[in-house]
GROMACS .gro file of C-alpha atoms in nm:
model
  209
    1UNK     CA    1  13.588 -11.885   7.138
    2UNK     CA    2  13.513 -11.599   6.893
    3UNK     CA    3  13.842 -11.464   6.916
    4UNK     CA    4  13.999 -11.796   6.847
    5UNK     CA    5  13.790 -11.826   6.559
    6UNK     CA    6  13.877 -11.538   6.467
    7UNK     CA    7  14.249 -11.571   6.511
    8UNK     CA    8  14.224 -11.906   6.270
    9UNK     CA    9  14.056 -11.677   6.014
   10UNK     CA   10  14.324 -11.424   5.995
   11UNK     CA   11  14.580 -11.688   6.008
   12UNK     CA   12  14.419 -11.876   5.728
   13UNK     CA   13  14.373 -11.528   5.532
   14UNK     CA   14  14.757 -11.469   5.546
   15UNK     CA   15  14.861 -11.826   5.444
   16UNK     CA   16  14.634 -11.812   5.153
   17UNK     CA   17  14.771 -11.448   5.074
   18UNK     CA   18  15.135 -11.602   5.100
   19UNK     CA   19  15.047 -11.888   4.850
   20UNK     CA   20  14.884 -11.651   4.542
   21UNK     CA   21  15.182 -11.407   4.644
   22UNK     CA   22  15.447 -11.668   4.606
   23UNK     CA   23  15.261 -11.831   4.335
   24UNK     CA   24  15.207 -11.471   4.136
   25UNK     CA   25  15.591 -11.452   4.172
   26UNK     CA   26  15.695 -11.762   4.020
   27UNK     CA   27  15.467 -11.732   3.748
   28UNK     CA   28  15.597 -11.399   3.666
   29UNK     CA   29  15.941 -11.514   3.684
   30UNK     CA   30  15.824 -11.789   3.414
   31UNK     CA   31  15.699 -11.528   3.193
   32UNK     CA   32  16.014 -11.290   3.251
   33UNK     CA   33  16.218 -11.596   3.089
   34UNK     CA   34  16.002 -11.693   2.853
   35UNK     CA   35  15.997 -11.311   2.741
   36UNK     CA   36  16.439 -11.317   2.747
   37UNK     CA   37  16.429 -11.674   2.585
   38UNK     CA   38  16.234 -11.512   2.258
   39UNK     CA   39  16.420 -11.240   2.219
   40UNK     CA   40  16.774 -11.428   2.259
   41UNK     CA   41  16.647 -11.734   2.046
   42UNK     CA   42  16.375 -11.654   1.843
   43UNK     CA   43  15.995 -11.781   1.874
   44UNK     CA   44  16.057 -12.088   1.632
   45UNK     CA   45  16.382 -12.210   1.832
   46UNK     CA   46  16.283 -12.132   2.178
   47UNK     CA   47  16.185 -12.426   2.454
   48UNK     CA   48  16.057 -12.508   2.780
   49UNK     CA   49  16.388 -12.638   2.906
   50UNK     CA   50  16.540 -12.317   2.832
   51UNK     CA   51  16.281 -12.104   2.985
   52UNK     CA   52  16.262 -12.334   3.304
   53UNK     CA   53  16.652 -12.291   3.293
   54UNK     CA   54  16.639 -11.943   3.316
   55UNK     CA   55  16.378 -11.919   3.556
   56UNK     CA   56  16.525 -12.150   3.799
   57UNK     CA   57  16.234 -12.365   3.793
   58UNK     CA   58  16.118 -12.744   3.710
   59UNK     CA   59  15.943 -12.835   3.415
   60UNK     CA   60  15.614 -12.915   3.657
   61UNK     CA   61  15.572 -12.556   3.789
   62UNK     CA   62  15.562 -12.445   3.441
   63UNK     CA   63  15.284 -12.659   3.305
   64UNK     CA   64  15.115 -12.550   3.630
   65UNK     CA   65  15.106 -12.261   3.554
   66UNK     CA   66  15.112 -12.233   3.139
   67UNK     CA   67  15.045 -12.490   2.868
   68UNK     CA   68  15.360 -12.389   2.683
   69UNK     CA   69  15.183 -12.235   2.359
   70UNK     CA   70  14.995 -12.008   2.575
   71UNK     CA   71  15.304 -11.920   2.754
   72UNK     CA   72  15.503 -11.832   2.396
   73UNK     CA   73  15.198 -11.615   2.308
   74UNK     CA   74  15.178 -11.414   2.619
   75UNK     CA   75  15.532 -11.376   2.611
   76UNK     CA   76  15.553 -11.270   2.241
   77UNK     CA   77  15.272 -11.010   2.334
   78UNK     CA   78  15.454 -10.887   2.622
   79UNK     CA   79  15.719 -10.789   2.375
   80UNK     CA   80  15.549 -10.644   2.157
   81UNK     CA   81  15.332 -10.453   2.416
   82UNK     CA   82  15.655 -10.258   2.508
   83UNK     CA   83  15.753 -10.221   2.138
   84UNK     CA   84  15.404 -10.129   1.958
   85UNK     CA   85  15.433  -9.758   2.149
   86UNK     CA   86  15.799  -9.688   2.060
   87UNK     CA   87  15.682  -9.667   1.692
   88UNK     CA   88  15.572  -9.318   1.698
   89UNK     CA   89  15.863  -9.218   1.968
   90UNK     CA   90  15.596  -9.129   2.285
   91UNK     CA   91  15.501  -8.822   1.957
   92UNK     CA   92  15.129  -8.613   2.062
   93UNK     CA   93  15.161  -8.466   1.763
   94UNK     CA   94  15.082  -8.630   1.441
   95UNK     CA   95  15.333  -8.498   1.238
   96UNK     CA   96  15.629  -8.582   1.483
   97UNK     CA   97  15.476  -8.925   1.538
   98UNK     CA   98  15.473  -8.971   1.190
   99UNK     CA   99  15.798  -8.852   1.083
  100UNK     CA  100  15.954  -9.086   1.352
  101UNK     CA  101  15.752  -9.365   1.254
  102UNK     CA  102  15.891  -9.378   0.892
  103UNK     CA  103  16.264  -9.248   1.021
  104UNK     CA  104  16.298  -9.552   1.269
  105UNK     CA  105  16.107  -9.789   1.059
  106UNK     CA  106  16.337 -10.047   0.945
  107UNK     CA  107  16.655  -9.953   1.186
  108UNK     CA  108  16.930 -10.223   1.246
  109UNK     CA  109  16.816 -10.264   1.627
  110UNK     CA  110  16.463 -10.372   1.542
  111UNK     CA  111  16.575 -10.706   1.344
  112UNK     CA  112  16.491 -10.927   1.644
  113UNK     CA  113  16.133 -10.812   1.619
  114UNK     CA  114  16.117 -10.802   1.254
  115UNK     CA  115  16.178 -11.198   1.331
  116UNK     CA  116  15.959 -11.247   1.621
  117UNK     CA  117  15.674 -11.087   1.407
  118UNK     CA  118  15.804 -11.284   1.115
  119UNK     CA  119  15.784 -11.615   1.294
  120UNK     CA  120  15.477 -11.560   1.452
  121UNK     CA  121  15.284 -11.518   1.105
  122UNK     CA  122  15.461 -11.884   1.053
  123UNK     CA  123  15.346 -11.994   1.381
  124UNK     CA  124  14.984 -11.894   1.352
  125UNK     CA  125  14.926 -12.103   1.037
  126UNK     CA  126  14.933 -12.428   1.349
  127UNK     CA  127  14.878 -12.242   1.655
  128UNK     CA  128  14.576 -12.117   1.722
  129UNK     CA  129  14.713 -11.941   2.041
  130UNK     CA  130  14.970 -11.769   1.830
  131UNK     CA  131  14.707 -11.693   1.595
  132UNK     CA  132  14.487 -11.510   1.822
  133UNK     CA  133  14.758 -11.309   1.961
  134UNK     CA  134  14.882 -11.217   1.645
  135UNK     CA  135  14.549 -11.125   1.536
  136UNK     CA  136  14.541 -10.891   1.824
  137UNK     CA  137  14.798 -10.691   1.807
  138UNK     CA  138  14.787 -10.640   1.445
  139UNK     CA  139  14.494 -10.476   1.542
  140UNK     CA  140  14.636 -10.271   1.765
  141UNK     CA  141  14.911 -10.128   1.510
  142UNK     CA  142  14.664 -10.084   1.295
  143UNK     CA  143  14.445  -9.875   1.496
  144UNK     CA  144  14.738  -9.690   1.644
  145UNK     CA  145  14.850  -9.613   1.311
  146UNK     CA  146  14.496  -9.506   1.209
  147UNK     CA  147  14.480  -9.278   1.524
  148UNK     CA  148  14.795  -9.100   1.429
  149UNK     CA  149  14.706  -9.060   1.027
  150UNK     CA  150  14.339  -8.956   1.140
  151UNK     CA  151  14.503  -8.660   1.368
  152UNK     CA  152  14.695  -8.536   1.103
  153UNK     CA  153  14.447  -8.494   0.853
  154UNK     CA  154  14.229  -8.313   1.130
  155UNK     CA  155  14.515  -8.073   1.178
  156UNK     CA  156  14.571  -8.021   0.848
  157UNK     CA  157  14.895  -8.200   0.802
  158UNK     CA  158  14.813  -8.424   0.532
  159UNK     CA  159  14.493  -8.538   0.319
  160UNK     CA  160  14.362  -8.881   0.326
  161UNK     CA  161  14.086  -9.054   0.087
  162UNK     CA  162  14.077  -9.299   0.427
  163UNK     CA  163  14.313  -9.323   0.682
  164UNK     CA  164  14.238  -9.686   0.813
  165UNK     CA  165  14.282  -9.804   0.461
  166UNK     CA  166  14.628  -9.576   0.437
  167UNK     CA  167  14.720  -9.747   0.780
  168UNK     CA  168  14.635 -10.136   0.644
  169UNK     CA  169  14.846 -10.051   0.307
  170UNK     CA  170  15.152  -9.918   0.512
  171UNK     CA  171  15.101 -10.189   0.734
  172UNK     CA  172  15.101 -10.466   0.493
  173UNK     CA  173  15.462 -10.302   0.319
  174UNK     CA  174  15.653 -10.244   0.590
  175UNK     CA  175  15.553 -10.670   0.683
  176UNK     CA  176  15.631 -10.770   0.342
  177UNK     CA  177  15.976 -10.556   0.339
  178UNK     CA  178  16.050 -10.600   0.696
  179UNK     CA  179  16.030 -11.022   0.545
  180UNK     CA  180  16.269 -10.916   0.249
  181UNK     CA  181  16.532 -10.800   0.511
  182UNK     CA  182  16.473 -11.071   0.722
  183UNK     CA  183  16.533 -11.356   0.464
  184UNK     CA  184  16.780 -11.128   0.240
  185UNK     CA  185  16.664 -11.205  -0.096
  186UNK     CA  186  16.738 -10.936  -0.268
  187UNK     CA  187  17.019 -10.663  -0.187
  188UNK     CA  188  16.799 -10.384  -0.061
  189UNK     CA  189  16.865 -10.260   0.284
  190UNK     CA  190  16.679 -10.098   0.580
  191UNK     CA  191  16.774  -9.745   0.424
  192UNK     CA  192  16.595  -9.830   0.083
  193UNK     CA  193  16.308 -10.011   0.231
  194UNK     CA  194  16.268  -9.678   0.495
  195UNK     CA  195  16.274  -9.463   0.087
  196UNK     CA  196  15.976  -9.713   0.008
  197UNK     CA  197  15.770  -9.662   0.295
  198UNK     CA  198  15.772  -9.299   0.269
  199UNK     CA  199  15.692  -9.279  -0.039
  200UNK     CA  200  15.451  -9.510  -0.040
  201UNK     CA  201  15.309  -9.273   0.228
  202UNK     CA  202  15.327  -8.996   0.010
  203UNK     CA  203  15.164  -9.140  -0.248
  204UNK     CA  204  14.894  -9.162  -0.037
  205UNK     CA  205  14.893  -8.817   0.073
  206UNK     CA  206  14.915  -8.736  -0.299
  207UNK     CA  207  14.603  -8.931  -0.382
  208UNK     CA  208  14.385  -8.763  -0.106
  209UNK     CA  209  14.494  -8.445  -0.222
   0.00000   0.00000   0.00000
């Protein structure tokens, strides 16, 4: 009897194993579409019927799994999870983190993000899921960029009055030119606004001096 029992435990154990593995699959096939369907259409554009389309799936499995503002805000932080280290090019060093920071800012390739992060500002004024993940990984870039400006003026590489207030200034430019590109306003491109950043950095280094 005990080894029957035991048999129906194990065999119960497996099945339920099965189910969160299959189920673990599909909803990271969801969020691998989801993820695609931003980047190809933009956050403001993209749909449920588009994501289910690419991920093979009916509309049901999807709101089992995600109510679909939660799903566009997990998937817009995936992205950006995979772009928020490239900034300072995988750099230990301060200066060569730096320098590559303010070299790639602003590069023809990184339009589609400049309009994810773009829309998402939009998006957050109604959506209090996009809000909160906005609000998090601003954050994060901040503090990444306050790590890096922090270890340079430890190593003597530049001089800071306060390098989490240099980081929320250079933050707040490259947004607010990284918008100017986007909506093309005005005829500068990414070469000038790359001239403004640095020298808004220097500026900065100038003033700690």
């Amino acid at each position: 009897m005990l080894n029957i029992i035991e048999q129906s435990l194990n065999s119960s154990q497996w099945t339920m194993e099965a189910t969160m593995s299959a189920g673990a699959r599909g909803r990271e096939r969801i969020l691998e579409a989801a993820t695609q369907v931003l980047m190809e259409q933009g956050l403001l554009a993209a749909t449920t019927r588009a994501v289910t389309g690419l991920a093979g799936v009916g509309a049901g499995l999807l709101n089992h799994y995600f109510r679909w503002p939660e799903l566009r805000a997990t998937a817009w932080t995936a992205i950006f999870d995979q772009v928020l280290p490239l900034q300072f090019g995988g750099h230990d060093d301060p200066r060569a983190a730096m320098s590559h920071y303010l070299e790639q800012a602003f590069s023809a390739d990184e339009h589609v993000f400049w309009r994810l992060w773009s829309e998402a500002v939009d998006l957050a004024r109604s959506d209090a899921e996009m809000a909160r993940a906005l609000a998090a990984t601003q954050q994060r870039a901040q503090a990444d960029l306050t790590r890096v400006l922090a270890a340079g003026c430890r190593e003597g590489a530049w001089t800071l009055v306060d390098a989490q207030a240099t980081a929320l200034r250079l933050g707040a430019l490259y947004d607010g030119l990284a918008g100017l590109l986007i909506s093309g306003a005005t005829a500068m491109t990414g070469a000038d606004a790359r001239g403004h950043l640095r020298a808004a950095f220097e500026l900065e280094c100038r003033a700690g001096a």
